[in-house]
Structures are given as structure tokens and as C-alpha cells.
Short mmCIF file of C-alpha atoms in Angstrom, two decimals:
data_model
loop_
_atom_site.label_atom_id
_atom_site.label_comp_id
_atom_site.label_asym_id
_atom_site.label_seq_id
_atom_site.Cartn_x
_atom_site.Cartn_y
_atom_site.Cartn_z
CA MET A 1 243.66 177.19 53.20
CA ASN A 2 242.94 174.68 56.02
CA VAL A 3 244.20 171.18 54.86
CA THR A 4 241.73 169.38 57.30
CA GLU A 5 238.90 171.17 55.04
CA ILE A 6 240.26 169.98 51.52
CA THR A 7 238.37 167.57 49.59
CA LYS A 8 238.98 165.70 46.49
CA ASP A 9 236.72 167.86 44.45
CA ASP A 10 238.61 170.84 45.65
CA TRP A 11 241.90 168.97 44.13
CA TYR A 12 240.16 168.44 40.98
CA HIS A 13 239.01 172.07 40.38
CA ALA A 14 242.40 173.55 41.55
CA ILE A 15 244.54 171.44 39.45
CA PHE A 16 243.01 170.07 36.54
CA PRO A 17 243.30 171.06 33.71
CA GLU A 18 247.02 171.06 34.46
CA TRP A 19 247.94 173.89 32.35
CA GLY A 20 244.58 176.08 33.11
CA THR A 21 243.91 178.54 30.27
CA TRP A 22 247.72 179.56 29.52
CA LEU A 23 247.38 177.68 25.92
CA ASN A 24 243.99 179.25 25.44
CA GLU A 25 245.41 182.82 26.19
CA GLU A 26 248.45 182.21 24.08
CA ILE A 27 246.15 181.26 21.19
CA ASP A 28 243.70 183.91 21.51
CA SER A 29 246.37 186.89 21.65
CA THR A 30 248.56 185.48 18.60
CA VAL A 31 248.49 187.74 15.80
CA VAL A 32 249.14 185.42 12.45
CA GLU A 33 251.15 187.49 10.08
CA PRO A 34 250.05 187.48 6.74
CA GLY A 35 251.76 184.91 4.52
CA THR A 36 251.95 182.21 7.50
CA PHE A 37 249.90 180.20 9.55
CA ALA A 38 250.21 178.84 13.32
CA MET A 39 249.63 175.55 14.80
CA TRP A 40 249.64 173.96 18.25
CA TRP A 41 249.94 170.62 19.20
CA LEU A 42 247.29 169.56 21.71
CA GLY A 43 248.62 165.82 22.33
CA CYS A 44 248.19 162.65 20.53
CA THR A 45 247.22 164.17 17.10
CA GLY A 46 245.17 167.01 18.19
CA ILE A 47 246.11 170.18 16.35
CA TRP A 48 244.88 173.78 16.66
CA LEU A 49 245.29 175.69 13.37
CA LYS A 50 244.88 179.57 13.12
CA THR A 51 245.53 181.77 10.04
CA GLU A 52 246.43 185.32 9.06
CA ASN A 53 242.51 186.31 9.04
CA ASN A 54 241.86 184.54 12.59
CA THR A 55 240.29 181.48 11.14
CA ASN A 56 240.41 178.90 14.08
CA ILE A 57 239.95 175.31 13.38
CA CYS A 58 240.66 172.21 15.40
CA ILE A 59 241.53 168.75 14.51
CA ASP A 60 241.03 165.63 16.78
CA TYR A 61 240.91 167.69 19.78
CA TRP A 62 240.87 165.32 22.69
CA CYS A 63 240.93 165.78 26.31
CA GLY A 64 240.31 162.26 27.61
CA ARG A 65 242.30 159.80 29.51
CA GLY A 66 243.56 156.16 29.31
CA LYS A 67 243.28 153.25 31.67
CA TYR A 68 242.63 154.54 35.06
CA THR A 69 242.06 151.40 37.13
CA GLN A 70 243.52 147.88 37.56
CA ASP A 71 240.13 146.73 38.11
CA TRP A 72 239.57 145.65 34.28
CA SER A 73 235.68 144.68 34.97
CA LYS A 74 235.05 148.46 34.96
CA TYR A 75 236.06 148.73 31.34
CA PRO A 76 233.59 148.21 28.18
CA PRO A 77 234.58 145.30 26.43
CA ILE A 78 235.62 147.25 23.30
CA LEU A 79 238.41 148.77 25.83
CA ALA A 80 239.35 145.76 27.71
CA GLY A 81 238.17 142.42 26.20
CA PRO A 82 238.91 140.18 23.11
CA ASP A 83 237.12 142.86 20.77
CA PHE A 84 239.37 145.60 21.52
CA GLN A 85 241.41 146.09 18.48
CA LEU A 86 244.75 145.42 19.99
CA ASN A 87 243.47 142.12 21.18
CA ARG A 88 242.25 141.29 17.73
CA MET A 89 245.22 142.17 16.16
CA VAL A 90 247.81 140.19 18.13
CA GLY A 91 245.42 137.15 18.88
CA GLY A 92 246.34 137.39 22.78
CA LYS A 93 244.34 137.61 26.18
CA GLN A 94 246.52 140.10 27.66
CA ARG A 95 245.49 143.40 28.88
CA PHE A 96 246.98 146.45 27.68
CA PRO A 97 248.01 149.11 30.25
CA ASN A 98 248.10 152.32 27.94
CA THR A 99 247.78 154.89 30.68
CA LYS A 100 248.06 158.63 29.38
CA MET A 101 251.32 160.13 29.73
CA ILE A 102 250.61 163.82 29.02
CA PRO A 103 248.41 166.68 30.47
CA CYS A 104 245.40 168.45 29.17
CA VAL A 105 247.14 171.51 27.75
CA MET A 106 244.04 173.35 26.64
CA ASP A 107 240.56 173.72 28.67
CA PRO A 108 237.87 173.06 25.92
CA PHE A 109 235.30 175.30 28.21
CA GLU A 110 237.48 178.11 27.71
CA VAL A 111 237.91 178.24 23.95
CA GLN A 112 236.95 181.97 22.94
CA HIS A 113 237.16 181.49 19.13
CA ILE A 114 236.37 178.53 16.96
CA ASP A 115 235.04 178.20 13.22
CA ALA A 116 234.98 174.46 12.84
CA VAL A 117 235.61 171.03 14.49
CA PHE A 118 237.08 168.40 12.44
CA VAL A 119 237.68 164.66 13.32
CA THR A 120 239.66 162.05 11.43
CA HIS A 121 238.33 158.82 12.78
CA SER A 122 236.09 157.73 15.80
CA HIS A 123 238.99 156.12 17.91
CA ARG A 124 238.40 157.27 21.58
CA ASP A 125 241.70 159.38 21.50
CA HIS A 126 240.83 161.49 18.55
CA ILE A 127 237.00 162.27 19.41
CA ASP A 128 235.84 163.69 22.60
CA PRO A 129 232.54 164.21 24.34
CA TYR A 130 233.61 166.89 26.73
CA VAL A 131 235.22 168.71 23.87
CA THR A 132 231.94 168.20 21.85
CA ALA A 133 230.12 169.49 24.54
CA ALA A 134 232.29 172.45 25.63
CA ILE A 135 232.38 173.69 22.15
CA HIS A 136 228.89 173.05 20.97
CA ASN A 137 227.21 174.41 23.90
CA LYS A 138 229.12 177.66 23.87
CA PHE A 139 229.10 178.14 20.00
CA PRO A 140 225.86 176.36 18.91
CA ASP A 141 226.42 177.52 14.99
CA VAL A 142 229.97 175.90 14.58
CA PRO A 143 230.07 172.89 12.28
CA PHE A 144 231.53 169.56 13.38
CA TYR A 145 233.00 167.45 10.15
CA GLY A 146 234.01 163.76 10.11
CA PRO A 147 233.34 160.48 8.35
CA LYS A 148 230.14 158.55 8.80
CA PHE A 149 231.60 156.72 11.91
CA VAL A 150 232.62 160.08 13.53
CA THR A 151 229.27 161.80 12.92
CA ASP A 152 227.13 158.70 14.04
CA THR A 153 229.13 158.84 17.39
CA TRP A 154 228.18 162.72 17.70
CA ARG A 155 224.15 161.68 16.91
CA GLU A 156 224.55 159.24 19.67
CA TRP A 157 225.80 162.04 22.08
CA GLY A 158 222.95 164.22 21.22
CA LEU A 159 224.74 166.78 18.83
CA PRO A 160 222.04 168.21 16.69
CA GLU A 161 221.74 167.32 13.10
CA GLU A 162 222.15 171.06 11.88
CA VAL A 163 225.62 171.06 12.74
CA ILE A 164 226.77 167.55 11.84
CA HIS A 165 228.45 167.05 8.50
CA THR A 166 229.45 163.76 7.14
CA VAL A 167 232.59 164.01 4.80
CA LYS A 168 234.41 161.52 2.61
CA PRO A 169 237.59 161.90 0.12
CA GLY A 170 237.15 164.28 -2.61
CA ASP A 171 234.99 166.59 -0.57
CA GLU A 172 236.12 170.28 -0.11
CA ILE A 173 234.89 172.55 2.96
CA GLN A 174 235.43 176.27 2.93
CA VAL A 175 236.15 177.66 6.64
CA LYS A 176 236.51 181.40 5.97
CA ASP A 177 239.94 181.79 4.67
CA THR A 178 240.75 178.21 4.53
CA THR A 179 239.78 175.07 2.35
CA VAL A 180 239.96 171.83 3.93
CA VAL A 181 240.22 169.21 1.47
CA VAL A 182 239.09 165.65 2.48
CA LEU A 183 241.48 162.93 1.53
CA ASP A 184 241.87 158.96 1.87
CA SER A 185 243.16 157.49 5.10
CA PHE A 186 245.56 154.63 5.32
CA ASP A 187 244.67 153.82 9.07
CA ARG A 188 244.40 149.82 8.86
CA THR A 189 244.02 149.33 12.65
CA VAL A 190 240.58 151.32 12.68
CA PHE A 191 239.16 148.28 10.64
CA LEU A 192 239.48 146.30 13.67
CA THR A 193 237.12 148.42 15.82
CA ALA A 194 233.51 147.73 16.53
CA PRO A 195 230.75 147.75 15.73
CA ARG A 196 231.24 144.12 14.88
CA SER A 197 231.96 141.76 17.80
CA GLY A 198 233.39 138.26 17.55
CA ASP A 199 235.18 136.57 14.85
CA LEU A 200 236.09 138.64 11.78
CA ALA A 201 237.24 136.09 9.79
CA GLY A 202 235.01 135.33 6.86
CA TYR A 203 233.39 139.04 6.84
CA CYS A 204 234.40 141.47 4.33
CA PRO A 205 235.43 144.80 5.80
CA ASP A 206 233.47 148.05 5.24
CA ASP A 207 234.69 150.93 3.29
CA MET A 208 237.50 152.94 4.82
CA ASP A 209 235.99 155.99 3.77
CA ILE A 210 233.14 155.71 6.03
CA ARG A 211 235.53 155.12 9.04
CA SER A 212 238.64 157.33 8.43
CA VAL A 213 239.73 160.21 6.50
CA ASN A 214 242.71 162.49 6.11
CA TYR A 215 242.44 166.60 5.88
CA LEU A 216 244.34 168.96 3.85
CA ALA A 217 244.07 172.56 5.18
CA LYS A 218 244.84 174.98 2.70
CA THR A 219 245.35 178.42 4.32
CA PRO A 220 246.52 181.60 2.59
CA GLY A 221 249.90 181.21 4.43
CA GLY A 222 250.55 177.37 3.50
CA SER A 223 248.88 173.90 3.78
CA PHE A 224 248.84 171.83 6.66
CA TYR A 225 248.02 167.70 6.12
CA HIS A 226 246.72 165.78 9.06
CA SER A 227 247.02 161.88 8.46
CA GLY A 228 245.09 160.93 11.70
CA ASP A 229 246.27 157.51 12.65
CA SER A 230 247.41 156.60 9.12
CA HIS A 231 250.10 154.05 8.57
CA PHE A 232 252.42 154.44 5.45
CA SER A 233 251.06 154.16 2.11
CA ASN A 234 252.51 154.43 -1.32
CA TYR A 235 249.35 156.19 -1.86
CA TYR A 236 250.93 159.14 -0.12
CA LEU A 237 253.01 160.18 -3.46
CA ARG A 238 249.40 160.62 -5.13
CA HIS A 239 248.27 163.05 -2.51
CA GLY A 240 251.92 164.94 -2.84
CA LYS A 241 251.36 165.43 -6.42
CA GLN A 242 247.65 166.34 -6.45
CA HIS A 243 248.48 168.98 -3.77
CA ARG A 244 250.97 171.26 -2.39
CA ILE A 245 251.67 170.06 0.84
CA ASP A 246 253.80 172.04 3.33
CA VAL A 247 253.63 170.84 6.76
CA ALA A 248 252.53 167.17 7.80
CA ILE A 249 251.96 165.22 10.84
CA ALA A 250 252.79 161.50 11.16
CA SER A 251 251.55 158.96 13.94
CA PHE A 252 254.92 157.64 15.01
CA GLY A 253 255.33 155.13 17.89
CA GLU A 254 257.27 152.16 19.24
CA ASN A 255 255.57 148.88 18.11
CA PRO A 256 255.68 146.00 20.23
CA PRO A 257 256.48 142.63 19.53
CA GLY A 258 253.65 141.16 17.24
CA LEU A 259 252.01 144.49 16.69
CA THR A 260 252.25 147.27 14.14
CA ASP A 261 250.00 150.07 15.25
CA LYS A 262 252.17 153.18 14.42
CA MET A 263 254.55 154.48 11.83
CA THR A 264 258.17 153.60 12.40
CA ALA A 265 260.96 156.41 12.00
CA SER A 266 261.47 154.84 8.32
CA ASP A 267 257.73 155.08 7.40
CA VAL A 268 257.78 158.72 8.86
CA LEU A 269 260.43 159.60 6.24
CA ARG A 270 259.09 157.64 3.49
CA MET A 271 255.75 159.38 4.10
CA ALA A 272 257.32 162.79 3.92
CA GLU A 273 259.26 162.18 0.86
CA ASN A 274 255.97 160.85 -1.04
CA LEU A 275 254.11 163.85 0.31
CA ARG A 276 256.66 166.02 -0.80
CA CYS A 277 256.30 168.20 2.04
CA LYS A 278 258.74 171.01 3.54
CA VAL A 279 258.33 169.72 7.28
CA ILE A 280 257.44 166.25 9.02
CA ILE A 281 256.36 166.20 12.54
CA PRO A 282 256.05 163.09 14.31
CA VAL A 283 253.26 162.80 16.71
CA HIS A 284 251.45 160.26 18.88
CA TYR A 285 254.33 158.82 20.19
CA GLU A 286 254.07 160.57 23.45
CA VAL A 287 250.45 159.65 24.78
CA TRP A 288 250.68 156.34 25.86
CA SER A 289 252.87 154.55 28.43
CA ASN A 290 252.92 151.23 26.69
CA MET A 291 253.84 152.41 23.09
CA MET A 292 256.09 155.60 24.03
CA GLY A 293 258.33 155.99 20.98
CA ASP A 294 261.48 158.18 20.92
CA PRO A 295 261.46 160.93 18.13
CA ARG A 296 265.23 161.00 18.01
CA GLU A 297 265.17 157.83 16.05
CA VAL A 298 263.81 160.12 13.22
CA ASP A 299 266.48 162.54 13.65
CA VAL A 300 269.42 160.03 13.53
CA LEU A 301 267.41 158.12 10.47
CA TYR A 302 267.22 161.67 8.96
CA ASP A 303 270.86 162.73 9.23
CA MET A 304 271.98 159.20 7.84
CA ARG A 305 270.00 159.25 4.83
CA LYS A 306 269.28 162.97 3.92
CA ASP A 307 272.40 163.66 1.79
CA ARG A 308 272.39 160.38 -0.10
CA LEU A 309 268.73 160.57 -0.70
CA ASP A 310 268.74 164.16 -1.23
CA TYR A 311 265.80 164.95 1.04
CA GLN A 312 263.85 168.33 0.17
CA PHE A 313 262.34 168.06 3.78
CA ASN A 314 263.19 168.58 7.61
CA PRO A 315 261.76 166.66 10.37
CA PHE A 316 260.80 168.99 13.28
CA ILE A 317 260.71 167.13 16.87
CA TRP A 318 257.48 169.15 18.49
CA GLN A 319 256.43 169.30 22.03
CA VAL A 320 252.81 168.97 23.39
CA GLY A 321 251.58 172.41 23.87
CA GLY A 322 254.15 173.96 21.72
CA LYS A 323 253.55 176.40 18.65
CA PHE A 324 254.71 175.75 15.02
CA THR A 325 254.46 178.70 12.41
CA PHE A 326 255.04 178.06 9.03
CA PRO A 327 257.27 179.10 7.19
CA ASN A 328 258.99 180.88 9.89
CA ASP A 329 259.90 177.61 11.61
CA VAL A 330 260.69 175.52 8.56
CA GLY A 331 264.66 175.28 9.12
CA LYS A 332 264.00 174.39 12.86
CA ARG A 333 264.63 170.74 13.95
CA HIS A 334 263.70 170.86 17.81
CA PHE A 335 261.08 172.72 19.78
CA MET A 336 261.85 174.56 22.74
CA PHE A 337 259.26 176.55 24.97
CA GLU A 338 260.26 180.15 25.82
CA ARG A 339 262.47 180.08 28.57
CA GLY A 340 261.51 183.70 30.20
CA PHE A 341 265.16 185.22 30.52
CA GLN A 342 265.43 187.53 27.70
CA THR A 343 266.04 190.56 29.87
CA ALA A 344 268.19 188.75 32.54
CA MET A 345 271.03 190.82 33.74
CA GLU A 346 269.48 194.17 31.98
CA GLU A 347 269.21 195.25 35.57
CA GLU A 348 271.21 194.73 38.82
CA PRO A 349 270.53 191.68 40.31
CA ASN A 350 268.76 191.84 43.55
CA LEU A 351 270.91 189.67 45.91
CA TYR A 352 273.24 190.07 49.16
CA TYR A 353 276.05 189.57 47.52
CA LYS A 354 277.43 189.05 43.95
CA SER A 355 278.87 185.87 45.17
CA PHE A 356 275.54 184.41 44.92
CA LEU A 357 276.05 184.18 41.36
#
């Protein structure tokens, strides 16, 4: 390697995606034991789910980026103008410096096995043209599922009609050994997103069901509830009484003054209590620099309340790129990557002197 010959393209190809195929290889090589299911956090609300019969499903798999330049004229108005949903929510003209804080942990172009793609809603950190292209071009028969706003976006991107499936609450989709139940979403922010421009006052919003949905994946080894960007809703109790829910994710984050875009720590715990799940996992707090939350708030509040309110669930604080296996990890509170020192000191260290230790 000669530094005088290295180009920006060389850097891109050598470094991105930052994890290379590490996670792809881990998922491919994982054998899911009977009576369990495994899932990996891909960042934001991106989840890869794998079952004991080698069913592979991804939900909200996204490999994009946030703000990338301070030249605001390079962004479309929907991302940096008065019609951007956050500007609409706070009534201000400020620019939102939401740079992305996490790496791309899984290469979509190196996916080896995939049975279905699900997306909860059309916000750009949940639906991805690169993931769509990578999976469809390699697996042209794999189906894509989402609400109308999502499927309309896929059509605009050129995804063929035969693999696009518009879903709404009440639908059930069978993906090999897994039944995916489509449920109500509670994402109020999604109503403030285009296509309508200009003033919203005086207009009746359209139906949530065409913009956003939640999913419950019922596998042979347990069930997983994906809530997209939903806020807290009392209707979670209805979902919890209609379905057995084992593991759920909650979009948590730090809400700045004048804005409620993510669930608070209290909301996360109330969501778990209403869903009657066994494990609640906060996500989404890690992705945007200007709304980064601290999931230890969930931990602290849980410990304050668990005995008095007799909580029947545990919170789990995850890491992007990490694996969670149900029910094996139900009792764990925090994720830690493999440290790689299992065989330390089983052989004599190769040192000049033991004093180095």
C-alpha cells in the first residue's frame, strides 16, 4: 500500500460498512435451538429475526445516514425546511443537527438467507433503498410487506408489483414457521410527515393504518412485538390481552424542550406492563446525536418501581449488533459482546518474563 495512491474511493471500499460481514457471518452460522428464537439489533429499530427452522425475517432494516453537511440547501425541504415533521411539531425555524451516531453493522449486499422483509412506516430511518435493492436484486422472489405509504415508496423505487404486499391491522402473514400479525401503530409523529405541504390546520389527517403499523411475530419458540416509532398508548393493554407477547421493543429517546418524539423511561415501563410481555428492550435512543437518550433511566426507574408495582417483566439494555435469544436471555439486564478471553491462561503465556503480567 502506497499512501500517495490511496483515493477516497479506496477508503470507502476498505472501511465501509464498518463491521464488514462480521454480523452476516454470525447470523448465518447461528443454529437456533428448538423452543427458542434469536434476534439481532441492526440499529434504530432494525431487527433481524431467526427461528429454529431457519426462517429469517428483517424488520425496519436501514443502512442510511443522517445529516451529512452544514450546507442546508443540499437537503430536500422534507428534511430541512418548514415541512420537516420536527419543524411542524415545535413551530420553529431552527435546523435539526441529527447526525447519525451508530455504524452500519450488517452488509445488506452480503445477506445469504432471507424469507421476508417488513417495514413499519416510511420514515427514512426505517425504510432503505439500498437494503431494498440489495435484497430484491439477489432474492427476486422475497416478499416485501408494509402499510400503504411504505408500499407506495417501494413502487416509486421500482420494486416490482408481484413482491409488494400492502398490509393493515388485522392481517396475518405466514412466513414459513412464523405468523406475523399486523397490529395498530401509535406513531403520532408519522401524521406530520409529507405528502401534504404547507399549513396542516383545518385538514383532517388520514388513517394511521395506511401510514404505520406494528408487528407481532409468532415463532415456534416465542413471540416478538415490533412497535416501530409508536408512542405510549393505553391500547397496548388490548394487544397484551389479545396476544401472548414475550419480547417487545420500545422507541425511547431524549425529548428536547417543546417536543415529544420518543417514549420516556416511564412510558417504556408502562408499555411493558400493558403488553404483559416478559422482556422490554429500549431502542432508537442511540441513533441521532441530538436526541440520544440514556437507557439507564429505564433501569433506575424499573428498580424503583418493580417491587411496589409487582412488575412481571425485565428490561434489557441492548447494544447495536448484539444478539438476544428468547427465552435464554430473559433474566439478563444488560448485553455484553463476547470478550474473547475464555481460554486465557490455559497455556503458558508467550512472554519474556512473568513480570509482564
